[in-house]
């Protein structure tokens, strides 16, 4: 698993800035949340899904990720075309609670999986129940 910082939000120091929360990821186009990225092959093997819903959003299955003794449950999944089989990606900067209004407290805190200052971790990954609607930016001019 690779832990990374998103283009807009970075490491989360500015998580209270709604402009940065609203900034869509340039690859997935998701805003206001983080998610674990997986390859299509791994998603098929584990039964993970992404599907469009009537409001234009994208529903993603939930997964559980474990690194050492730390576990994150109900992490939304994005199936990322072109991602290498056997890899995961998860962004830092979300899941912050301290000094944030409730509506700004979004996402999963990936720092709990950050061990030994190494952004590449060996992780256990499995499907969890349910799904989540992810806010995906859509260009309405098309």
Short mmCIF file of C-alpha atoms in Angstrom, two decimals:
data_model
loop_
_atom_site.label_atom_id
_atom_site.label_comp_id
_atom_site.label_asym_id
_atom_site.label_seq_id
_atom_site.Cartn_x
_atom_site.Cartn_y
_atom_site.Cartn_z
CA UNK A 1 0.00 0.00 0.00
CA UNK A 2 1.22 3.47 -0.91
CA UNK A 3 0.24 6.38 1.33
CA UNK A 4 0.27 9.69 -0.53
CA UNK A 5 -0.83 13.33 -0.31
CA UNK A 6 -3.58 14.56 -2.63
CA UNK A 7 -2.93 17.45 -4.97
CA UNK A 8 -5.49 19.80 -3.39
CA UNK A 9 -5.60 18.91 0.30
CA UNK A 10 -2.01 17.85 0.83
CA UNK A 11 -1.25 16.37 4.27
CA UNK A 12 -4.38 17.79 5.92
CA UNK A 13 -2.98 20.89 7.59
CA UNK A 14 -5.58 22.94 5.70
CA UNK A 15 -8.48 20.45 6.08
CA UNK A 16 -10.67 23.24 7.47
CA UNK A 17 -10.56 25.03 4.10
CA UNK A 18 -13.73 24.11 2.15
CA UNK A 19 -12.16 25.31 -1.12
CA UNK A 20 -9.50 22.62 -0.77
CA UNK A 21 -12.08 19.99 0.23
CA UNK A 22 -14.14 20.87 -2.86
CA UNK A 23 -11.12 20.62 -5.19
CA UNK A 24 -11.60 17.33 -7.11
CA UNK A 25 -8.76 14.86 -7.38
CA UNK A 26 -7.34 15.24 -10.92
CA UNK A 27 -7.43 11.47 -11.57
CA UNK A 28 -10.56 10.15 -9.84
CA UNK A 29 -12.48 13.48 -9.76
CA UNK A 30 -13.70 12.71 -6.21
CA UNK A 31 -13.94 15.56 -3.71
CA UNK A 32 -14.72 15.79 0.02
CA UNK A 33 -13.31 12.36 0.88
CA UNK A 34 -10.46 9.94 0.62
CA UNK A 35 -10.68 6.32 -0.48
CA UNK A 36 -8.51 3.34 -1.17
CA UNK A 37 -7.61 2.76 -4.81
CA UNK A 38 -7.38 -0.79 -6.15
CA UNK A 39 -6.78 -2.39 -9.53
CA UNK A 40 -9.69 -3.76 -11.53
CA UNK A 41 -8.32 -7.30 -11.24
CA UNK A 42 -8.03 -7.10 -7.44
CA UNK A 43 -11.53 -5.59 -7.21
CA UNK A 44 -13.01 -8.44 -9.26
CA UNK A 45 -11.21 -11.04 -7.15
CA UNK A 46 -12.54 -9.52 -3.89
CA UNK A 47 -16.03 -8.66 -5.21
CA UNK A 48 -15.55 -4.88 -4.88
CA UNK A 49 -17.71 -2.62 -7.03
CA UNK A 50 -18.11 0.94 -8.22
CA UNK A 51 -21.36 1.91 -9.91
CA UNK A 52 -22.96 5.16 -10.98
CA UNK A 53 -26.17 6.19 -9.25
CA UNK A 54 -29.10 8.30 -10.45
CA UNK A 55 -27.82 11.55 -8.90
CA UNK A 56 -24.58 11.31 -10.90
CA UNK A 57 -22.52 10.11 -7.95
CA UNK A 58 -20.44 6.98 -7.70
CA UNK A 59 -21.07 4.28 -5.12
CA UNK A 60 -18.05 2.37 -3.91
CA UNK A 61 -17.84 -0.76 -1.81
CA UNK A 62 -16.29 -0.56 1.65
CA UNK A 63 -13.04 -2.33 2.58
CA UNK A 64 -11.03 -3.02 5.71
CA UNK A 65 -7.28 -2.32 5.68
CA UNK A 66 -4.81 -3.57 8.29
CA UNK A 67 -1.15 -2.66 8.70
CA UNK A 68 0.57 -4.25 11.67
CA UNK A 69 -1.76 -3.72 14.63
CA UNK A 70 -3.67 -0.80 13.07
CA UNK A 71 -6.96 -1.37 11.23
CA UNK A 72 -9.18 1.01 9.27
CA UNK A 73 -12.73 -0.18 8.69
CA UNK A 74 -15.30 0.97 6.12
CA UNK A 75 -12.84 2.67 3.79
CA UNK A 76 -14.55 3.53 0.47
CA UNK A 77 -13.06 1.86 -2.61
CA UNK A 78 -12.30 3.38 -6.01
CA UNK A 79 -11.40 0.95 -8.79
CA UNK A 80 -8.54 2.72 -10.55
CA UNK A 81 -7.93 1.84 -14.22
CA UNK A 82 -4.27 1.13 -14.90
CA UNK A 83 -3.31 0.54 -11.26
CA UNK A 84 -0.84 -2.30 -10.73
CA UNK A 85 -2.29 -5.59 -9.49
CA UNK A 86 -1.60 -6.19 -5.81
CA UNK A 87 -1.25 -2.50 -4.91
CA UNK A 88 -3.39 -0.13 -2.84
CA UNK A 89 -3.34 3.66 -2.58
CA UNK A 90 -4.69 5.79 0.29
CA UNK A 91 -4.42 9.56 0.72
CA UNK A 92 -3.32 11.38 3.86
CA UNK A 93 -5.06 14.53 5.05
CA UNK A 94 -8.55 13.30 5.92
CA UNK A 95 -10.25 12.02 9.06
CA UNK A 96 -9.16 14.96 11.17
CA UNK A 97 -11.47 15.76 14.12
CA UNK A 98 -9.66 18.31 16.31
CA UNK A 99 -10.61 21.97 15.78
CA UNK A 100 -12.88 21.21 12.81
CA UNK A 101 -16.60 21.83 12.48
CA UNK A 102 -18.59 18.61 12.22
CA UNK A 103 -19.40 19.11 8.52
CA UNK A 104 -15.66 19.38 7.75
CA UNK A 105 -14.80 16.09 9.50
CA UNK A 106 -14.71 13.81 6.47
CA UNK A 107 -12.73 10.80 5.37
CA UNK A 108 -10.46 8.23 6.96
CA UNK A 109 -7.31 9.05 8.94
CA UNK A 110 -4.54 7.25 7.02
CA UNK A 111 -1.87 8.39 9.49
CA UNK A 112 -2.77 5.45 11.75
CA UNK A 113 -1.26 3.18 9.06
CA UNK A 114 1.90 5.27 8.66
CA UNK A 115 4.62 3.20 10.35
CA UNK A 116 8.31 4.03 10.63
CA UNK A 117 8.09 7.10 8.35
CA UNK A 118 7.61 4.74 5.40
CA UNK A 119 4.91 5.68 2.89
CA UNK A 120 4.95 2.15 1.42
CA UNK A 121 3.45 -0.42 3.78
CA UNK A 122 2.59 -4.11 3.57
CA UNK A 123 -1.17 -4.30 4.17
CA UNK A 124 -3.98 -6.81 4.56
CA UNK A 125 -7.09 -5.89 2.61
CA UNK A 126 -10.59 -7.36 2.53
CA UNK A 127 -14.11 -6.43 1.50
CA UNK A 128 -16.42 -5.01 4.18
CA UNK A 129 -20.21 -4.77 4.02
CA UNK A 130 -22.08 -1.86 2.46
CA UNK A 131 -21.15 0.96 0.11
CA UNK A 132 -20.73 4.72 0.10
CA UNK A 133 -21.76 7.46 -2.30
CA UNK A 134 -18.66 9.41 -3.32
CA UNK A 135 -19.00 12.97 -4.57
CA UNK A 136 -17.62 12.95 -8.11
CA UNK A 137 -17.18 16.17 -10.07
CA UNK A 138 -18.95 16.02 -13.43
CA UNK A 139 -18.32 18.53 -16.20
CA UNK A 140 -21.86 19.43 -17.29
CA UNK A 141 -20.62 21.05 -20.53
CA UNK A 142 -20.16 17.64 -22.17
#
